[in-house]
XYZ file of C-alpha atoms in Angstrom:
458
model
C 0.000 0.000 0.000
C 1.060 3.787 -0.669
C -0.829 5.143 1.669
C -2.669 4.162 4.823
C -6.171 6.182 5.794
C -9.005 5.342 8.160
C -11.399 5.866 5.379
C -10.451 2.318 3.733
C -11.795 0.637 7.282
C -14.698 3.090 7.955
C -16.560 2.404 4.396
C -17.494 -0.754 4.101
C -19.241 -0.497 7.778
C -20.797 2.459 6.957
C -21.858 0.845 3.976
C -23.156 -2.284 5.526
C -24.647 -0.013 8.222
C -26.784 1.865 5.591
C -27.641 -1.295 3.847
C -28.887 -2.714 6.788
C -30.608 0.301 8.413
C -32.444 0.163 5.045
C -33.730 -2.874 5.736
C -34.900 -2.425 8.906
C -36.805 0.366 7.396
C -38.722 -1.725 5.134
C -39.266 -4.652 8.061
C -37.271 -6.888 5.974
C -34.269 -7.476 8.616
C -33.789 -10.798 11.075
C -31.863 -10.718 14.730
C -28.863 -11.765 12.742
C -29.257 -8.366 10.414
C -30.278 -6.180 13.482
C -27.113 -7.333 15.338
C -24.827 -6.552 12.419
C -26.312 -3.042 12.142
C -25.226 -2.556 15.963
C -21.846 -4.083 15.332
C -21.362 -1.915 11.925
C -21.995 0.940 13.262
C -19.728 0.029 16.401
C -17.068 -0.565 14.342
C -17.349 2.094 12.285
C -16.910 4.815 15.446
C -13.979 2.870 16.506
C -12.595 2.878 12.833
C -13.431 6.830 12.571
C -15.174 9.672 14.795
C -17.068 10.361 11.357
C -19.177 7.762 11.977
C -20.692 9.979 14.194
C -22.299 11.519 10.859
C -24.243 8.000 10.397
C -26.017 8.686 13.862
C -27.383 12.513 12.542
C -28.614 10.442 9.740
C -30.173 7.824 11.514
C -31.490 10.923 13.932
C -32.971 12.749 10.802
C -34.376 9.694 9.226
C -36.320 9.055 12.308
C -37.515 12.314 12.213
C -38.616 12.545 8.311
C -39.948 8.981 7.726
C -42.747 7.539 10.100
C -41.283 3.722 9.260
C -37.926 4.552 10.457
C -38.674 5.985 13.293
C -41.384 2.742 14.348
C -38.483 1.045 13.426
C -35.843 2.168 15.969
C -38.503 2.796 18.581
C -38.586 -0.819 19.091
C -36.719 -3.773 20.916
C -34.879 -4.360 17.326
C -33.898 -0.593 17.678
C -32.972 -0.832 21.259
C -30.698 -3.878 20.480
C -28.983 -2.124 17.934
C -28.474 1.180 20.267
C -27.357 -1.737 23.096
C -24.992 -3.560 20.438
C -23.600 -0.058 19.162
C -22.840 1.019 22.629
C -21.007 -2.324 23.515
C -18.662 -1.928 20.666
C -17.829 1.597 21.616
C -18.112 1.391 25.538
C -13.971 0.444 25.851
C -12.920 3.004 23.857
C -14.996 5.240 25.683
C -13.401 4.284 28.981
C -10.177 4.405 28.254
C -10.513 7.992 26.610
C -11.888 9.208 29.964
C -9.581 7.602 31.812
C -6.572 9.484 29.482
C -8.392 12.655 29.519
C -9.846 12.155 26.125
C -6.854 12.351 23.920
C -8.203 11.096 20.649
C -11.063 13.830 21.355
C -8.557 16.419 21.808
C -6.949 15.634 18.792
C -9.869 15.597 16.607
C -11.086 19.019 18.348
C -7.105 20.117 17.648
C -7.240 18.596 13.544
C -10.526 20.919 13.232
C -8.431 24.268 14.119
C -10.509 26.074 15.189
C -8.582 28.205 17.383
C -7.185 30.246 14.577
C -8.734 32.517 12.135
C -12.413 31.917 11.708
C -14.896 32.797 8.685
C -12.617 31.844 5.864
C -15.657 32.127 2.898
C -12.842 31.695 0.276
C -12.193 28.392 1.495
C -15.771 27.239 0.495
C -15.167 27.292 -3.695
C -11.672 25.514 -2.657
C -13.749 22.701 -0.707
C -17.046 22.204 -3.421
C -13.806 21.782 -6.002
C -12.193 19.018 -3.606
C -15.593 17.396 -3.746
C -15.550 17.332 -7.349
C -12.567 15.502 -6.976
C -13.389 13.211 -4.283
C -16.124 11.767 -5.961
C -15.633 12.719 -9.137
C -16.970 15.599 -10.958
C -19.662 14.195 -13.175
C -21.129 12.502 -9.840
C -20.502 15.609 -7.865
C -22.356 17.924 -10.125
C -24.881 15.471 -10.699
C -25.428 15.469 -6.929
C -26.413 19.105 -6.660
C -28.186 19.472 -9.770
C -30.479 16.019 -8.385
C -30.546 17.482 -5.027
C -31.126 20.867 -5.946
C -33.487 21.178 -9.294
C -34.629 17.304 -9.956
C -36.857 16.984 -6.986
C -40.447 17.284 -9.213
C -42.075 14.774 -11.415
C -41.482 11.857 -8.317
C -43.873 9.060 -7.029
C -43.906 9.062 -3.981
C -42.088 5.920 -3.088
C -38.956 7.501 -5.121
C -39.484 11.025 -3.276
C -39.252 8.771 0.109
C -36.030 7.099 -0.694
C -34.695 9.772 -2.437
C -35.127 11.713 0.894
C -34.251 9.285 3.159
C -30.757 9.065 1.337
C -30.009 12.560 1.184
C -30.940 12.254 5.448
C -26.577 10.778 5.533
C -25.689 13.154 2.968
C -26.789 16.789 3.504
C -25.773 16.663 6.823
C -22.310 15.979 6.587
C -21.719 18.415 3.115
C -23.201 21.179 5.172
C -21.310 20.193 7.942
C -18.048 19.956 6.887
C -18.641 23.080 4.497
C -19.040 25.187 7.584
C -15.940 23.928 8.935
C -14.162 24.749 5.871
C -15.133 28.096 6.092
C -14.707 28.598 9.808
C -11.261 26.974 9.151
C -10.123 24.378 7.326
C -11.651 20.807 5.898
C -9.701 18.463 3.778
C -11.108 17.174 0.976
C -11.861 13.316 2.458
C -13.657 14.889 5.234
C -16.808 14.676 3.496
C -16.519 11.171 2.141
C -18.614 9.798 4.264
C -21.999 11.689 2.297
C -21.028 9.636 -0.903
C -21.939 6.342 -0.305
C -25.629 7.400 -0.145
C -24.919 9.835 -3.084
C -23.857 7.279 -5.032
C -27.346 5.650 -4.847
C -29.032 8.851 -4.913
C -27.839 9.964 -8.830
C -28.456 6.527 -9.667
C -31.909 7.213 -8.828
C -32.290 10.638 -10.134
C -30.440 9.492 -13.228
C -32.977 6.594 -13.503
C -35.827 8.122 -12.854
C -35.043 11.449 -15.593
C -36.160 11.834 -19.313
C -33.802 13.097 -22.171
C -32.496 16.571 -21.295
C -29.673 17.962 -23.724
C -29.286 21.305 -21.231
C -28.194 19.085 -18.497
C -25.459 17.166 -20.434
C -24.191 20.492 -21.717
C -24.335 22.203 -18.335
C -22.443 19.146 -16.771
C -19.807 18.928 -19.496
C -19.127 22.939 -19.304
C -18.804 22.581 -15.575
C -16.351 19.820 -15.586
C -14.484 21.368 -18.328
C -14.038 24.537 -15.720
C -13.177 22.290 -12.870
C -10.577 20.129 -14.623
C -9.017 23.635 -16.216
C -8.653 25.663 -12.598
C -7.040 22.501 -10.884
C -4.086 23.923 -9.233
C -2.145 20.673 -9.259
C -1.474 20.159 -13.109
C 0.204 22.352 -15.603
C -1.706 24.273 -17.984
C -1.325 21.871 -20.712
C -2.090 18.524 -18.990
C -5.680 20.268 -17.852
C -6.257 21.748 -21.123
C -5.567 18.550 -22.785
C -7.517 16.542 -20.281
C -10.114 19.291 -19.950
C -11.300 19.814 -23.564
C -10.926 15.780 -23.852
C -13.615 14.901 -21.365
C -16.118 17.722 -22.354
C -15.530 16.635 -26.286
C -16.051 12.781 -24.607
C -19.243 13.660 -22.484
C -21.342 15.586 -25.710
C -19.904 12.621 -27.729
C -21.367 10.182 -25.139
C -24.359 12.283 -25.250
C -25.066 12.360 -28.612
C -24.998 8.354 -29.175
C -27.606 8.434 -25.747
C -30.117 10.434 -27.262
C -28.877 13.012 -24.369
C -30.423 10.761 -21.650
C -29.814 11.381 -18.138
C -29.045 7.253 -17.447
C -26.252 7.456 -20.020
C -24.904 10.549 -18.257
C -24.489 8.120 -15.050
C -22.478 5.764 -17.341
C -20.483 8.260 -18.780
C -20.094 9.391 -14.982
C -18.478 6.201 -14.216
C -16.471 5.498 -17.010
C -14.788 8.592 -16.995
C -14.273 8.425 -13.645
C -12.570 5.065 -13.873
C -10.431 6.909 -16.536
C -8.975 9.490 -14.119
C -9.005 6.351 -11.493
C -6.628 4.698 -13.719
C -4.622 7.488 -14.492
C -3.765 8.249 -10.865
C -2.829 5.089 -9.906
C -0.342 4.779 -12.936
C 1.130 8.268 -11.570
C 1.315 6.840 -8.064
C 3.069 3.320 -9.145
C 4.767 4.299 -12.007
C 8.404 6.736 -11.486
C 8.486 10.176 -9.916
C 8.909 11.856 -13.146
C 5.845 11.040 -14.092
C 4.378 12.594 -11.500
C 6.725 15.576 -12.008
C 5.828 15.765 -15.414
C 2.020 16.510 -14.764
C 3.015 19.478 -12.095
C 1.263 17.641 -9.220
C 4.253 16.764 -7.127
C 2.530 18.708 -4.400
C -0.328 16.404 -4.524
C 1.679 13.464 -3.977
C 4.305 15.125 -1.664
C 2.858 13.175 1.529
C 3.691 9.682 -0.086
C 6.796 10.034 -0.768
C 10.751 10.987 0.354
C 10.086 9.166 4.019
C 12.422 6.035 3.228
C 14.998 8.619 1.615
C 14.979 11.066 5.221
C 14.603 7.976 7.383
C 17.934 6.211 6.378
C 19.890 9.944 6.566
C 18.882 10.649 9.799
C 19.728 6.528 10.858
C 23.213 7.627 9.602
C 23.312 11.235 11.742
C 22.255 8.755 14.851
C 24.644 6.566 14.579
C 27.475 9.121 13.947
C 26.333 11.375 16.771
C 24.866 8.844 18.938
C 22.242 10.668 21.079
C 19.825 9.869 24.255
C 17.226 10.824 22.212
C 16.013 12.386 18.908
C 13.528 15.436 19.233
C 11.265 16.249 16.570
C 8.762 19.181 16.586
C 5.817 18.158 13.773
C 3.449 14.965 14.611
C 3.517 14.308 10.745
C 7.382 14.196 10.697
C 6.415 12.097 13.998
C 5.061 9.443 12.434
C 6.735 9.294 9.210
C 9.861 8.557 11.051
C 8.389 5.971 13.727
C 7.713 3.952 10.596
C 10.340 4.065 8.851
C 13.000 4.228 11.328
C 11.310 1.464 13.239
C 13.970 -1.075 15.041
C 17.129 1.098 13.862
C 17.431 4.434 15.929
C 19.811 3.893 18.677
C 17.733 6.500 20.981
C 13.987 6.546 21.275
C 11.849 8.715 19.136
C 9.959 11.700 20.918
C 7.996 14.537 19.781
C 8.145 18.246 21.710
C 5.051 18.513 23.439
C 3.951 22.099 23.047
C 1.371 21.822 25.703
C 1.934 20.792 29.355
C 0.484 17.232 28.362
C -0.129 14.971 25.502
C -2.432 15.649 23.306
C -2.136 12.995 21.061
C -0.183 9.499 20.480
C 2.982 10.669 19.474
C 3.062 12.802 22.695
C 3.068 10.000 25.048
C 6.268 9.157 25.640
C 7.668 12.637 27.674
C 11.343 13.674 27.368
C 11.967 12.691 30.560
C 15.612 13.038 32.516
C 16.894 9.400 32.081
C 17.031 10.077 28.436
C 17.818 13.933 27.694
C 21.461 13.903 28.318
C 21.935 14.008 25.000
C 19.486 14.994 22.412
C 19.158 15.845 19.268
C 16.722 17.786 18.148
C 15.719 17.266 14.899
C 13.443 20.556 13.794
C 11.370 20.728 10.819
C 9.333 24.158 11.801
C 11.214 27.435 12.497
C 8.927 29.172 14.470
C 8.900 26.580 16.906
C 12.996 26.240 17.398
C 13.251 29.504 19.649
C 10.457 27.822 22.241
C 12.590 24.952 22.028
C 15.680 25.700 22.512
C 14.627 27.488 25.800
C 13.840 24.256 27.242
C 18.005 23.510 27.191
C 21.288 25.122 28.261
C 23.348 23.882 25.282
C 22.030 24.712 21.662
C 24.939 23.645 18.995
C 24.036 23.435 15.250
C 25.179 19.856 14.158
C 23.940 19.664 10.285
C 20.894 19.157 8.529
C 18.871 16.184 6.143
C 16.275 16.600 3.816
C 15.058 15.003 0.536
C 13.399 16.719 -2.542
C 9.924 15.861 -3.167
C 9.857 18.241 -6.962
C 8.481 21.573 -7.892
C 4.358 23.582 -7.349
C 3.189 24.092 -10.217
C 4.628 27.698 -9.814
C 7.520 26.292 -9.672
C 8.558 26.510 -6.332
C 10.399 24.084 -4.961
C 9.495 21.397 -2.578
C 11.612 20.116 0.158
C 11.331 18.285 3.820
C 14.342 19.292 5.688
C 15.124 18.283 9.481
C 17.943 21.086 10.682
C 19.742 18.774 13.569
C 20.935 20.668 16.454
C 23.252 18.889 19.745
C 21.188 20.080 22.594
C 22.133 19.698 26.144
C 20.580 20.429 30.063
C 17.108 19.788 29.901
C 15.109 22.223 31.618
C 11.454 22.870 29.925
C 10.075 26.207 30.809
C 6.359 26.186 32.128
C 3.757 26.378 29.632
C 1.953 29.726 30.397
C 0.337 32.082 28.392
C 3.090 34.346 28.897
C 5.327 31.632 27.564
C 3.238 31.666 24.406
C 3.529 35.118 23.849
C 7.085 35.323 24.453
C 7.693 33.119 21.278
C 4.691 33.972 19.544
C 5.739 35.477 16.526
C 9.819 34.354 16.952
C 11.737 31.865 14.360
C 15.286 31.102 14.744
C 16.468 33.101 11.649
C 14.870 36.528 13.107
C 11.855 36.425 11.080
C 8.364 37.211 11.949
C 5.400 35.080 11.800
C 1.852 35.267 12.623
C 0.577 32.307 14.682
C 2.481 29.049 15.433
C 1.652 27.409 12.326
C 4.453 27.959 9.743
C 4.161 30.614 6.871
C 5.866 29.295 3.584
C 8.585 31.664 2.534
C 8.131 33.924 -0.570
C 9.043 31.768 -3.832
C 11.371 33.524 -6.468
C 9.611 31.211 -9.068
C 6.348 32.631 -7.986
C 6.278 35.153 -10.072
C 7.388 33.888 -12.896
């Protein structure tokens, strides 16, 4: 595997979870089904807190649809509540008796102690969308949602609503947080696997309409032109090709809306394909394209890993230091069973706040550190925690060029750092270092500003 999310356990119990909820709906589910539900959606909030997205669902269904809500108002819903609970009841007590860490760190992932009301961040997030499940699907989503909602029986207009009950909520939800803050783009993955069988419907269900081919050709044409992580060429090319492929498709359909769902699908097991060849094939290909800063994250860990094994063993240390919970765990994998110190990551707060804070810097192995620093702005806070700061070198890998041309780079500076002595975390302290980095520069809040590119401009 390339990379390794949470998603790839969550789905398929949300997905059995929505199958099966279904089926209790329509009085067509056993023990053996109602005890699945329970245990799907147990092991769905143990998989990922964004399960918690299938209980407003659930919530809203009941509230909507009369047979749902007879449904869970019985012992069959009661067992499933009991089963669900059970699954989730250990992890429960062990966050409250470690003060809630994985809590904290989802509260801390949301950032919402920075900026808020970011509106420009909402066009950035709908475009993620687009690409998360695909921009045919995507449009077709809020054009069904939106405009498509007359002309249905009743039984469709039921389903059709009782879907979009576990997908409005978590769009909307996760669209706020963008613009309060932040959202990445999987964030929201949890409304598609109900989407998926909501445009099927629509899809089914509409007559011949040439305006809504055109409308979602010209709008994927726009998105696939403004993506920011391919050079102009590659999206014009790949642009012009899919709108020129979706009126072609059209045409031969009679401009149905059922062959717009296939064309849906087979272009988006195109772009499927043509990812994966970018992600297996050789870096250059990837470089080629301009979207080296979309695969940054997956690659260049091996490469930093075995330099800084090499800067252990030459400097031998008590213990490596590291200041970014990313850098954190990129290194705990891929340094696993070689360091010659342990692994620890500068705790900020007074406390861990997450996994890679567990293990303190405590006195039996700080003799000796090294500090291995990935963010300036955070250097100055800790080098107050020592007596003895001495610059020993640095190691970093190249991971290519933006598509501005700026270049990308993960660089540890490694610093010999003796006498231990962390100052209190106060508010004072905070403000002290606030807007300090090592080189004399000025920043705003404790996240890192990237520097000015040269290239940027060019």
């Amino acid at each position: 595997s390339t990379v390794i999310s949470t998603d790839g356990v969550l789905f398929p119990f949300w997905c059995i979870a929505l199958y099966l909820f279904w089926q209790l709906r329509e009085g067509q589910i056993g023990w053996p089904g109602t005890i699945g539900l329970g245990l799907a959606i147990g092991a769905g909030f143990l998989s990922k807190y964004a399960m918690i997205y299938f209980a407003i669902g659930m919530a809203l269904a009941c509230l909507a649809d009369a047979p749902t809500r007879r449904a869970m108002l019985s012992v069959r819903g009661a067992a499933i509540l009991a089963v669900a609970l059970g699954v989730i009841a250990p992890h429960l007590a062990w966050n409250a008796a470690n003060d809630f860490q994985t809590v904290g760190h989802t509260l801390d992932n949301a950032n919402l102690g920075g900026d808020l009301f970011n509106l420009d961040h909402l066009p950035k997030f709908l475009g993620d969308q687009m690409g998360v499940f695909g921009p045919v699907s995507f449009l077709a989503l809020l054009i069904g949602v939106i405009f498509m909602r007359g002309g249905r029986s009743a039984e469709t207009a039921t389903r059709e609503d009782w879907l979009a009950c576990f997908i409005l909520p978590v769009l909307t939800i996760i669209a706020i947080q963008a613009v309060l803050s932040r959202a990445h783009a999987n964030w929201a993955a949890t409304a598609y696997p109900a989407a998926c069988i909501l445009i099927a419907s629509v899809f089914q269900r509409s007559g011949p309409s040439r305006p809504l081919w055109l409308v979602v050709a010209g709008l994927t044409g726009l998105a696939l032109l403004i993506a920011p992580a391919l050079t102009l060429p590659i999206r014009l090319a790949i642009a012009f090709g899919v709108v020129a492929a979706l009126l072609a498709i059209g045409h031969v359909a009679k401009w149905r809306a059922v062959g717009l769902f296939w064309a849906g699908i087979c272009l988006h097991l195109v772009l499927t394909v043509f990812l994966a060849v970018l992600l297996l094939g050789p870096a250059s290909w990837v470089s080629a394209t301009g979207m080296d800063n979309s695969f940054k994250r997956t690659r260049g860990w091996q490469d930093l890993a075995d330099q800084l094994v090499l800067e252990t063993e030459r400097l031998q240390p008590s213990a490596i230091l590291v200041d970014e919970r990313e850098i954190w765990h990129g290194l705990d994998y891929y340094t696993r069973d070689r360091l010659p110190a342990p692994l620890i990551l500068w705790r900020y707060n007074p406390g861990p706040e997450n996994f890679a804070e567990q293990r303190p810097l405590s006195d039996d192995i700080a003799a000796n550190v090294l500090v291995a620093s990935y963010r300036s702005n955070r250097r100055p806070r800790i080098k107050a925690d020592f007596a003895t700061w001495q610059p020993v070198g640095l190691v970093g890998v190249d991971l290519g060029h933006r598509a501005n041309g700026c270049p990308l780079r993960r660089e540890l500076r490694l610093y010999a750092v003796t006498g231990h002595a962390p100052l209190d975390r106060t508010q004072a302290w905070v403000r002290q270092f606030k807007t300090e980095t090592d080189d004399g520069k000025l920043v705003d809040t404790h996240i890192d500003r990237l520097p000015v590119c040269p290239a940027a401009g060019n």
